[in-house]
């Protein structure tokens, strides 16, 4: 049962009453309190008439995403209208969900429209874009038949890193995924997963920017492609746990 922090004392009474009336349910209910969502203008209040409904929040955020996609000049700007609408819906909902889930349980949620839909930095769209980027690398690898090249065998491609022997920072982060998910589950704190995914996405984008991943003449290419696949695997499943869709292209 999740309520606002203001209901904590009331729910203690409810829990006590339940233990007396239905003692078999005592250990089956867990009460979690949370803060309130606040906009840049301040706290919403029904008495002041400045309440924002979930439907209007999604609608306005999706509309802002659509404007950004159309003006960005990227591949999606040339898509069919239905495809752009679908992508805008995916990105808009991701922006809202991530903005909520990145906050630790119990604290107030500060929601800013422009920050939430940014494709750079601490946002849901940034995670989606990172996954789409990795997916495009994997598609290129398939087209180049890199993984089927006997001179680019995964075993020969330095299982401990690249040809220089260094270990990528991305590798150090990916193996922690099960640990992060377990902690998040046990403590009812989804922000552990959200914050972890941002860290992993930043590491992948740094890896992407500093290395040629797909290259037929590079004997470590298969290894770097495998590392890219591992990132895409973790990112897609991490987003799934947060209830966020992972577009294949953006």
CSV table of C-alpha atoms in Angstrom, one decimal:
chain,number,residue,atom,x,y,z
A,1,UNK,CA,0.0,0.0,0.0
A,2,UNK,CA,1.5,3.3,-1.1
A,3,UNK,CA,0.3,6.6,0.3
A,4,UNK,CA,1.6,10.1,0.8
A,5,UNK,CA,3.9,10.7,3.8
A,6,UNK,CA,1.1,12.7,5.4
A,7,UNK,CA,-0.9,9.4,5.8
A,8,UNK,CA,1.8,7.6,7.8
A,9,UNK,CA,0.2,8.0,11.3
A,10,UNK,CA,-3.3,7.2,9.9
A,11,UNK,CA,-2.0,4.0,8.3
A,12,UNK,CA,-0.4,2.9,11.6
A,13,UNK,CA,-3.9,3.0,13.1
A,14,UNK,CA,-5.3,1.0,10.1
A,15,UNK,CA,-2.5,-1.6,10.4
A,16,UNK,CA,-3.2,-2.0,14.1
A,17,UNK,CA,-6.9,-2.3,13.6
A,18,UNK,CA,-6.3,-4.9,10.8
A,19,UNK,CA,-4.0,-6.9,13.2
A,20,UNK,CA,-6.9,-7.1,15.7
A,21,UNK,CA,-9.7,-7.9,13.3
A,22,UNK,CA,-7.8,-10.0,10.7
A,23,UNK,CA,-4.5,-11.2,12.4
A,24,UNK,CA,-3.8,-13.5,9.4
A,25,UNK,CA,-3.3,-10.4,7.2
A,26,UNK,CA,-0.8,-8.6,9.6
A,27,UNK,CA,2.3,-9.9,7.8
A,28,UNK,CA,0.8,-9.7,4.3
A,29,UNK,CA,0.6,-5.9,4.0
A,30,UNK,CA,3.5,-3.5,3.6
A,31,UNK,CA,2.8,0.2,3.9
A,32,UNK,CA,5.2,2.5,2.0
A,33,UNK,CA,5.0,6.3,2.2
A,34,UNK,CA,6.1,8.6,-0.6
A,35,UNK,CA,6.4,12.3,-1.2
A,36,UNK,CA,4.3,14.4,-3.5
A,37,UNK,CA,5.0,15.5,-7.1
A,38,UNK,CA,5.8,19.1,-7.4
A,39,UNK,CA,6.0,21.3,-10.5
A,40,UNK,CA,8.5,24.2,-10.9
A,41,UNK,CA,5.6,26.5,-9.9
A,42,UNK,CA,5.3,24.7,-6.5
A,43,UNK,CA,3.2,22.1,-4.8
A,44,UNK,CA,-0.1,21.2,-6.5
A,45,UNK,CA,-3.3,21.8,-4.5
A,46,UNK,CA,-6.9,21.0,-5.2
A,47,UNK,CA,-7.9,23.9,-3.0
A,48,UNK,CA,-5.9,26.3,-5.2
A,49,UNK,CA,-7.1,24.7,-8.4
A,50,UNK,CA,-3.6,24.0,-9.7
A,51,UNK,CA,-3.9,20.2,-9.9
A,52,UNK,CA,-2.4,18.5,-12.9
A,53,UNK,CA,-4.0,15.2,-13.9
A,54,UNK,CA,-2.0,12.2,-15.1
A,55,UNK,CA,-3.7,12.3,-18.4
A,56,UNK,CA,-2.8,16.0,-19.0
A,57,UNK,CA,0.8,15.5,-17.9
A,58,UNK,CA,1.2,12.7,-20.4
A,59,UNK,CA,-0.5,14.6,-23.2
A,60,UNK,CA,1.6,17.7,-22.6
A,61,UNK,CA,4.9,15.8,-22.3
A,62,UNK,CA,4.2,13.8,-25.5
A,63,UNK,CA,3.4,17.0,-27.4
A,64,UNK,CA,6.7,18.5,-26.3
A,65,UNK,CA,8.5,15.4,-27.4
A,66,UNK,CA,6.8,15.5,-30.8
A,67,UNK,CA,7.9,19.1,-31.3
A,68,UNK,CA,11.5,18.2,-30.3
A,69,UNK,CA,11.6,15.1,-32.6
A,70,UNK,CA,10.3,17.1,-35.5
A,71,UNK,CA,12.7,20.0,-35.0
A,72,UNK,CA,15.7,17.8,-34.1
A,73,UNK,CA,16.4,16.9,-37.8
A,74,UNK,CA,17.4,13.4,-36.9
A,75,UNK,CA,16.2,10.2,-38.6
A,76,UNK,CA,12.9,10.2,-36.7
A,77,UNK,CA,12.0,13.6,-38.1
A,78,UNK,CA,11.6,12.0,-41.6
A,79,UNK,CA,9.4,9.1,-40.3
A,80,UNK,CA,5.8,8.6,-41.1
A,81,UNK,CA,3.4,10.5,-38.9
A,82,UNK,CA,2.1,7.3,-37.2
A,83,UNK,CA,5.6,6.2,-36.4
A,84,UNK,CA,6.6,9.6,-35.0
A,85,UNK,CA,3.4,9.6,-32.9
A,86,UNK,CA,4.2,6.2,-31.5
A,87,UNK,CA,7.8,7.1,-30.7
A,88,UNK,CA,6.7,10.4,-29.1
A,89,UNK,CA,4.3,8.4,-26.9
A,90,UNK,CA,7.1,6.0,-25.9
A,91,UNK,CA,9.6,8.8,-25.1
A,92,UNK,CA,7.0,11.0,-23.4
A,93,UNK,CA,5.9,8.2,-21.0
A,94,UNK,CA,9.5,7.3,-20.4
A,95,UNK,CA,10.3,10.9,-19.5
A,96,UNK,CA,7.6,11.0,-16.8
A,97,UNK,CA,8.2,7.5,-15.4
A,98,UNK,CA,12.0,8.0,-15.1
A,99,UNK,CA,11.5,11.4,-13.5
A,100,UNK,CA,9.4,9.8,-10.8
A,101,UNK,CA,11.4,6.6,-10.3
A,102,UNK,CA,14.8,8.2,-10.1
A,103,UNK,CA,13.8,9.8,-6.8
A,104,UNK,CA,14.3,7.7,-3.7
A,105,UNK,CA,11.1,6.5,-2.1
A,106,UNK,CA,9.8,8.9,0.5
A,107,UNK,CA,11.0,12.1,-1.0
A,108,UNK,CA,9.1,14.7,-3.0
A,109,UNK,CA,9.3,14.4,-6.8
A,110,UNK,CA,10.3,17.6,-8.6
A,111,UNK,CA,9.1,17.3,-12.2
A,112,UNK,CA,10.4,19.7,-14.9
A,113,UNK,CA,9.1,19.3,-18.5
A,114,UNK,CA,12.2,20.4,-20.3
A,115,UNK,CA,14.7,18.5,-18.2
A,116,UNK,CA,12.6,15.3,-18.4
A,117,UNK,CA,12.5,15.2,-22.2
A,118,UNK,CA,16.2,15.9,-22.7
A,119,UNK,CA,18.0,13.4,-24.9
A,120,UNK,CA,21.2,14.2,-22.9
A,121,UNK,CA,21.8,13.8,-19.2
A,122,UNK,CA,19.7,12.4,-16.5
A,123,UNK,CA,16.5,11.4,-18.3
A,124,UNK,CA,14.4,8.6,-19.6
A,125,UNK,CA,14.8,9.6,-23.2
A,126,UNK,CA,18.6,9.5,-22.7
A,127,UNK,CA,18.4,5.9,-21.7
A,128,UNK,CA,16.2,5.0,-24.7
A,129,UNK,CA,18.5,6.9,-27.1
A,130,UNK,CA,21.5,5.0,-25.6
A,131,UNK,CA,19.8,1.7,-26.2
A,132,UNK,CA,18.8,2.7,-29.8
A,133,UNK,CA,22.4,3.7,-30.5
A,134,UNK,CA,23.7,0.3,-29.3
A,135,UNK,CA,21.1,-1.4,-31.4
A,136,UNK,CA,22.2,0.4,-34.5
A,137,UNK,CA,25.8,-0.8,-33.8
A,138,UNK,CA,24.6,-4.4,-33.6
A,139,UNK,CA,22.7,-4.0,-36.9
A,140,UNK,CA,25.8,-2.7,-38.6
A,141,UNK,CA,27.8,-5.7,-37.2
A,142,UNK,CA,25.2,-8.1,-38.7
A,143,UNK,CA,25.5,-6.3,-42.1
A,144,UNK,CA,29.3,-6.5,-42.0
A,145,UNK,CA,29.2,-10.2,-40.9
A,146,UNK,CA,31.8,-9.3,-38.3
A,147,UNK,CA,30.9,-12.1,-35.9
A,148,UNK,CA,31.1,-14.7,-38.7
A,149,UNK,CA,34.6,-13.7,-39.6
A,150,UNK,CA,37.1,-16.5,-38.4
A,151,UNK,CA,39.8,-13.8,-38.0
A,152,UNK,CA,37.6,-12.0,-35.5
A,153,UNK,CA,36.9,-14.8,-33.0
A,154,UNK,CA,35.5,-13.9,-29.6
A,155,UNK,CA,38.1,-16.0,-27.8
A,156,UNK,CA,41.0,-14.5,-29.6
A,157,UNK,CA,39.6,-11.0,-29.0
A,158,UNK,CA,41.1,-10.5,-25.5
A,159,UNK,CA,38.4,-11.7,-23.0
A,160,UNK,CA,40.0,-9.3,-20.5
A,161,UNK,CA,39.6,-6.2,-22.7
A,162,UNK,CA,41.0,-4.9,-25.9
A,163,UNK,CA,44.3,-5.6,-27.6
A,164,UNK,CA,46.2,-3.4,-25.2
A,165,UNK,CA,45.0,-5.5,-22.2
A,166,UNK,CA,42.9,-2.7,-20.6
A,167,UNK,CA,39.5,-3.4,-19.2
A,168,UNK,CA,36.7,-1.1,-20.2
A,169,UNK,CA,34.8,0.8,-17.5
A,170,UNK,CA,31.6,-0.5,-19.1
A,171,UNK,CA,32.6,-4.1,-18.2
A,172,UNK,CA,33.0,-3.2,-14.5
A,173,UNK,CA,29.5,-1.8,-14.4
A,174,UNK,CA,27.6,-4.5,-16.4
A,175,UNK,CA,28.3,-7.3,-14.0
A,176,UNK,CA,26.6,-5.4,-11.2
A,177,UNK,CA,23.2,-5.5,-12.7
A,178,UNK,CA,21.8,-8.6,-10.8
A,179,UNK,CA,23.1,-7.1,-7.5
A,180,UNK,CA,21.4,-3.8,-8.2
A,181,UNK,CA,18.1,-5.4,-9.1
A,182,UNK,CA,18.2,-7.6,-6.0
A,183,UNK,CA,18.8,-4.6,-3.7
A,184,UNK,CA,16.1,-2.6,-5.4
A,185,UNK,CA,13.6,-5.4,-4.9
A,186,UNK,CA,14.5,-6.1,-1.3
A,187,UNK,CA,14.4,-2.4,-0.3
A,188,UNK,CA,11.4,-1.4,-2.5
A,189,UNK,CA,13.6,1.3,-4.0
A,190,UNK,CA,13.4,1.4,-7.9
A,191,UNK,CA,15.7,4.5,-7.9
A,192,UNK,CA,18.7,2.1,-7.5
A,193,UNK,CA,17.9,0.7,-11.0
A,194,UNK,CA,17.2,4.1,-12.5
A,195,UNK,CA,20.5,5.6,-11.2
A,196,UNK,CA,22.4,2.5,-12.3
A,197,UNK,CA,21.1,2.6,-15.8
A,198,UNK,CA,22.2,6.2,-16.2
A,199,UNK,CA,25.7,5.3,-15.0
A,200,UNK,CA,25.8,2.4,-17.5
A,201,UNK,CA,24.5,4.5,-20.3
A,202,UNK,CA,27.1,7.2,-19.8
A,203,UNK,CA,29.8,4.6,-19.7
A,204,UNK,CA,28.6,3.0,-22.9
A,205,UNK,CA,28.4,6.4,-24.7
A,206,UNK,CA,31.9,7.1,-23.6
A,207,UNK,CA,33.0,3.7,-24.9
A,208,UNK,CA,31.1,4.3,-28.2
A,209,UNK,CA,32.7,7.7,-28.6
A,210,UNK,CA,36.3,6.6,-28.0
A,211,UNK,CA,36.4,3.3,-29.8
A,212,UNK,CA,35.7,2.0,-33.3
A,213,UNK,CA,33.4,-0.9,-32.4
A,214,UNK,CA,32.6,-2.4,-35.9
A,215,UNK,CA,35.7,-2.8,-38.0
A,216,UNK,CA,36.6,-5.7,-40.2
A,217,UNK,CA,40.3,-5.1,-39.8
A,218,UNK,CA,40.1,-5.0,-36.0
A,219,UNK,CA,40.6,-8.4,-34.3
A,220,UNK,CA,39.0,-7.2,-31.1
A,221,UNK,CA,35.9,-6.0,-33.0
A,222,UNK,CA,33.9,-9.1,-32.1
A,223,UNK,CA,34.7,-8.6,-28.5
A,224,UNK,CA,33.6,-5.0,-28.5
A,225,UNK,CA,30.4,-6.0,-30.4
A,226,UNK,CA,29.7,-8.6,-27.7
A,227,UNK,CA,30.2,-5.9,-25.1
A,228,UNK,CA,27.7,-3.7,-26.9
A,229,UNK,CA,25.2,-6.6,-27.0
A,230,UNK,CA,25.7,-7.1,-23.2
A,231,UNK,CA,25.0,-3.4,-22.7
A,232,UNK,CA,21.8,-3.5,-24.9
A,233,UNK,CA,20.7,-6.6,-23.0
A,234,UNK,CA,21.1,-5.0,-19.6
A,235,UNK,CA,19.6,-1.6,-20.7
A,236,UNK,CA,16.5,-3.2,-22.3
A,237,UNK,CA,15.8,-5.4,-19.2
A,238,UNK,CA,16.5,-2.5,-16.8
A,239,UNK,CA,14.0,-0.3,-18.7
A,240,UNK,CA,11.5,-3.1,-18.6
A,241,UNK,CA,11.8,-3.3,-14.8
A,242,UNK,CA,11.0,0.4,-14.7
A,243,UNK,CA,8.0,0.0,-17.0
A,244,UNK,CA,9.7,1.9,-19.8
A,245,UNK,CA,9.7,0.8,-23.4
A,246,UNK,CA,13.0,0.5,-25.4
A,247,UNK,CA,12.6,1.8,-29.0
A,248,UNK,CA,14.8,-0.1,-31.5
A,249,UNK,CA,15.4,3.2,-33.4
A,250,UNK,CA,15.2,6.9,-32.5
